[in-house]
Amino acid sequence: MSLELKGLRLLMMLKMQKGNGQKLV
C-alpha cells in the first residue's frame, strides 16, 4: 500500500464518520 492510498483511505473514513455523525445527530 502506498502512502497516498493510505491517506485517501483515512480521508474517506473521516468523511464517512462525519456523514454518519451528522445523520445520527
mmCIF file as Biopython writes it, N, C-alpha, C and O atoms, coordinates in Angstrom:
data_model
#
loop_
_atom_site.group_PDB
_atom_site.id
_atom_site.type_symbol
_atom_site.label_atom_id
_atom_site.label_alt_id
_atom_site.label_comp_id
_atom_site.label_asym_id
_atom_site.label_entity_id
_atom_site.label_seq_id
_atom_site.pdbx_PDB_ins_code
_atom_site.Cartn_x
_atom_site.Cartn_y
_atom_site.Cartn_z
_atom_site.occupancy
_atom_site.B_iso_or_equiv
_atom_site.auth_seq_id
_atom_site.auth_asym_id
_atom_site.pdbx_PDB_model_num
ATOM 1   N N  . MET A ? 1  ? 0.856   -1.207 0.000  1.0 0.0 1  A 1 
ATOM 2   C CA . MET A ? 1  ? 0.000   0.000  0.000  1.0 0.0 1  A 1 
ATOM 3   C C  . MET A ? 1  ? 0.888   1.252  0.000  1.0 0.0 1  A 1 
ATOM 4   O O  . MET A ? 1  ? 1.817   1.361  0.800  1.0 0.0 1  A 1 
ATOM 5   N N  . SER A ? 2  ? 0.597   2.177  -0.887 1.0 0.0 2  A 1 
ATOM 6   C CA . SER A ? 2  ? 1.385   3.413  -0.937 1.0 0.0 2  A 1 
ATOM 7   C C  . SER A ? 2  ? 0.840   4.408  0.090  1.0 0.0 2  A 1 
ATOM 8   O O  . SER A ? 2  ? -0.295  4.282  0.551  1.0 0.0 2  A 1 
ATOM 9   N N  . LEU A ? 3  ? 1.658   5.391  0.440  1.0 0.0 3  A 1 
ATOM 10  C CA . LEU A ? 3  ? 1.212   6.386  1.423  1.0 0.0 3  A 1 
ATOM 11  C C  . LEU A ? 3  ? -0.001  7.137  0.895  1.0 0.0 3  A 1 
ATOM 12  O O  . LEU A ? 3  ? -0.900  7.483  1.661  1.0 0.0 3  A 1 
ATOM 13  N N  . GLU A ? 4  ? -0.031  7.391  -0.408 1.0 0.0 4  A 1 
ATOM 14  C CA . GLU A ? 4  ? -1.168  8.123  -0.995 1.0 0.0 4  A 1 
ATOM 15  C C  . GLU A ? 4  ? -2.458  7.347  -0.779 1.0 0.0 4  A 1 
ATOM 16  O O  . GLU A ? 4  ? -3.476  7.924  -0.398 1.0 0.0 4  A 1 
ATOM 17  N N  . LEU A ? 5  ? -2.418  6.029  -1.024 1.0 0.0 5  A 1 
ATOM 18  C CA . LEU A ? 5  ? -3.620  5.210  -0.856 1.0 0.0 5  A 1 
ATOM 19  C C  . LEU A ? 5  ? -4.052  5.224  0.604  1.0 0.0 5  A 1 
ATOM 20  O O  . LEU A ? 5  ? -5.243  5.308  0.902  1.0 0.0 5  A 1 
ATOM 21  N N  . LYS A ? 6  ? -3.088  5.141  1.510  1.0 0.0 6  A 1 
ATOM 22  C CA . LYS A ? 6  ? -3.422  5.155  2.943  1.0 0.0 6  A 1 
ATOM 23  C C  . LYS A ? 6  ? -4.077  6.479  3.306  1.0 0.0 6  A 1 
ATOM 24  O O  . LYS A ? 6  ? -5.059  6.514  4.048  1.0 0.0 6  A 1 
ATOM 25  N N  . GLY A ? 7  ? -3.523  7.577  2.775  1.0 0.0 7  A 1 
ATOM 26  C CA . GLY A ? 7  ? -4.078  8.901  3.064  1.0 0.0 7  A 1 
ATOM 27  C C  . GLY A ? 7  ? -5.504  9.002  2.536  1.0 0.0 7  A 1 
ATOM 28  O O  . GLY A ? 7  ? -6.392  9.507  3.223  1.0 0.0 7  A 1 
ATOM 29  N N  . LEU A ? 8  ? -5.722  8.519  1.309  1.0 0.0 8  A 1 
ATOM 30  C CA . LEU A ? 8  ? -7.070  8.566  0.720  1.0 0.0 8  A 1 
ATOM 31  C C  . LEU A ? 8  ? -8.031  7.745  1.567  1.0 0.0 8  A 1 
ATOM 32  O O  . LEU A ? 8  ? -9.173  8.147  1.788  1.0 0.0 8  A 1 
ATOM 33  N N  . ARG A ? 9  ? -7.567  6.597  2.039  1.0 0.0 9  A 1 
ATOM 34  C CA . ARG A ? 9  ? -8.434  5.735  2.865  1.0 0.0 9  A 1 
ATOM 35  C C  . ARG A ? 9  ? -8.815  6.462  4.145  1.0 0.0 9  A 1 
ATOM 36  O O  . ARG A ? 9  ? -9.973  6.426  4.562  1.0 0.0 9  A 1 
ATOM 37  N N  . LEU A ? 10 ? -7.844  7.123  4.771  1.0 0.0 10 A 1 
ATOM 38  C CA . LEU A ? 10 ? -8.121  7.847  6.015  1.0 0.0 10 A 1 
ATOM 39  C C  . LEU A ? 10 ? -9.119  8.968  5.744  1.0 0.0 10 A 1 
ATOM 40  O O  . LEU A ? 10 ? -10.051 9.171  6.522  1.0 0.0 10 A 1 
ATOM 41  N N  . LEU A ? 11 ? -8.927  9.699  4.642  1.0 0.0 11 A 1 
ATOM 42  C CA . LEU A ? 11 ? -9.848  10.793 4.311  1.0 0.0 11 A 1 
ATOM 43  C C  . LEU A ? 11 ? -11.254 10.244 4.096  1.0 0.0 11 A 1 
ATOM 44  O O  . LEU A ? 11 ? -12.230 10.826 4.568  1.0 0.0 11 A 1 
ATOM 45  N N  . MET A ? 12 ? -11.356 9.130  3.388  1.0 0.0 12 A 1 
ATOM 46  C CA . MET A ? 12 ? -12.667 8.525  3.126  1.0 0.0 12 A 1 
ATOM 47  C C  . MET A ? 12 ? -13.328 8.119  4.438  1.0 0.0 12 A 1 
ATOM 48  O O  . MET A ? 12 ? -14.521 8.351  4.635  1.0 0.0 12 A 1 
ATOM 49  N N  . MET A ? 13 ? -12.554 7.516  5.332  1.0 0.0 13 A 1 
ATOM 50  C CA . MET A ? 13 ? -13.099 7.078  6.623  1.0 0.0 13 A 1 
ATOM 51  C C  . MET A ? 13 ? -13.579 8.280  7.428  1.0 0.0 13 A 1 
ATOM 52  O O  . MET A ? 13 ? -14.649 8.237  8.035  1.0 0.0 13 A 1 
ATOM 53  N N  . LEU A ? 14 ? -12.788 9.357  7.433  1.0 0.0 14 A 1 
ATOM 54  C CA . LEU A ? 14 ? -13.174 10.555 8.175  1.0 0.0 14 A 1 
ATOM 55  C C  . LEU A ? 14 ? -14.456 11.137 7.593  1.0 0.0 14 A 1 
ATOM 56  O O  . LEU A ? 14 ? -15.350 11.543 8.336  1.0 0.0 14 A 1 
ATOM 57  N N  . LYS A ? 15 ? -14.548 11.178 6.268  1.0 0.0 15 A 1 
ATOM 58  C CA . LYS A ? 15 ? -15.754 11.707 5.613  1.0 0.0 15 A 1 
ATOM 59  C C  . LYS A ? 15 ? -16.959 10.853 5.988  1.0 0.0 15 A 1 
ATOM 60  O O  . LYS A ? 15 ? -18.032 11.380 6.280  1.0 0.0 15 A 1 
ATOM 61  N N  . MET A ? 16 ? -16.778 9.531  5.977  1.0 0.0 16 A 1 
ATOM 62  C CA . MET A ? 16 ? -17.875 8.611  6.313  1.0 0.0 16 A 1 
ATOM 63  C C  . MET A ? 16 ? -18.315 8.843  7.752  1.0 0.0 16 A 1 
ATOM 64  O O  . MET A ? 16 ? -19.512 8.911  8.030  1.0 0.0 16 A 1 
ATOM 65  N N  . GLN A ? 17 ? -17.353 8.965  8.675  1.0 0.0 17 A 1 
ATOM 66  C CA . GLN A ? 17 ? -17.673 9.166  10.083 1.0 0.0 17 A 1 
ATOM 67  C C  . GLN A ? 17 ? -18.411 10.487 10.273 1.0 0.0 17 A 1 
ATOM 68  O O  . GLN A ? 17 ? -19.391 10.552 11.016 1.0 0.0 17 A 1 
ATOM 69  N N  . LYS A ? 18 ? -17.940 11.544 9.600  1.0 0.0 18 A 1 
ATOM 70  C CA . LYS A ? 18 ? -18.590 12.853 9.716  1.0 0.0 18 A 1 
ATOM 71  C C  . LYS A ? 18 ? -20.014 12.769 9.181  1.0 0.0 18 A 1 
ATOM 72  O O  . LYS A ? 18 ? -20.942 13.291 9.799  1.0 0.0 18 A 1 
ATOM 73  N N  . GLY A ? 19 ? -20.192 12.114 8.037  1.0 0.0 19 A 1 
ATOM 74  C CA . GLY A ? 19 ? -21.515 11.976 7.425  1.0 0.0 19 A 1 
ATOM 75  C C  . GLY A ? 19 ? -22.441 11.201 8.345  1.0 0.0 19 A 1 
ATOM 76  O O  . GLY A ? 19 ? -23.582 11.606 8.571  1.0 0.0 19 A 1 
ATOM 77  N N  . ASN A ? 20 ? -21.951 10.079 8.880  1.0 0.0 20 A 1 
ATOM 78  C CA . ASN A ? 20 ? -22.766 9.254  9.768  1.0 0.0 20 A 1 
ATOM 79  C C  . ASN A ? 20 ? -23.123 10.042 11.024 1.0 0.0 20 A 1 
ATOM 80  O O  . ASN A ? 20 ? -24.253 9.970  11.505 1.0 0.0 20 A 1 
ATOM 81  N N  . GLY A ? 21 ? -22.161 10.793 11.554 1.0 0.0 21 A 1 
ATOM 82  C CA . GLY A ? 21 ? -22.394 11.583 12.767 1.0 0.0 21 A 1 
ATOM 83  C C  . GLY A ? 21 ? -23.492 12.604 12.519 1.0 0.0 21 A 1 
ATOM 84  O O  . GLY A ? 21 ? -24.388 12.770 13.347 1.0 0.0 21 A 1 
ATOM 85  N N  . GLN A ? 22 ? -23.424 13.291 11.380 1.0 0.0 22 A 1 
ATOM 86  C CA . GLN A ? 22 ? -24.432 14.297 11.055 1.0 0.0 22 A 1 
ATOM 87  C C  . GLN A ? 22 ? -25.797 13.634 10.929 1.0 0.0 22 A 1 
ATOM 88  O O  . GLN A ? 22 ? -26.802 14.180 11.385 1.0 0.0 22 A 1 
ATOM 89  N N  . LYS A ? 23 ? -25.834 12.454 10.308 1.0 0.0 23 A 1 
ATOM 90  C CA . LYS A ? 23 ? -27.110 11.752 10.118 1.0 0.0 23 A 1 
ATOM 91  C C  . LYS A ? 23 ? -27.689 11.357 11.480 1.0 0.0 23 A 1 
ATOM 92  O O  . LYS A ? 23 ? -28.884 11.515 11.728 1.0 0.0 23 A 1 
ATOM 93  N N  . LEU A ? 24 ? -26.814 10.835 12.364 1.0 0.0 24 A 1 
ATOM 94  C CA . LEU A ? 24 ? -27.278 10.410 13.686 1.0 0.0 24 A 1 
ATOM 95  C C  . LEU A ? 24 ? -27.775 11.611 14.480 1.0 0.0 24 A 1 
ATOM 96  O O  . LEU A ? 24 ? -28.804 11.544 15.153 1.0 0.0 24 A 1 
ATOM 97  N N  . VAL A ? 25 ? -27.017 12.729 14.391 1.0 0.0 25 A 1 
ATOM 98  C CA . VAL A ? 25 ? -27.407 13.920 15.151 1.0 0.0 25 A 1 
ATOM 99  C C  . VAL A ? 25 ? -28.583 14.573 14.439 1.0 0.0 25 A 1 
ATOM 100 O O  . VAL A ? 25 ? -29.089 15.599 14.894 1.0 0.0 25 A 1 
#
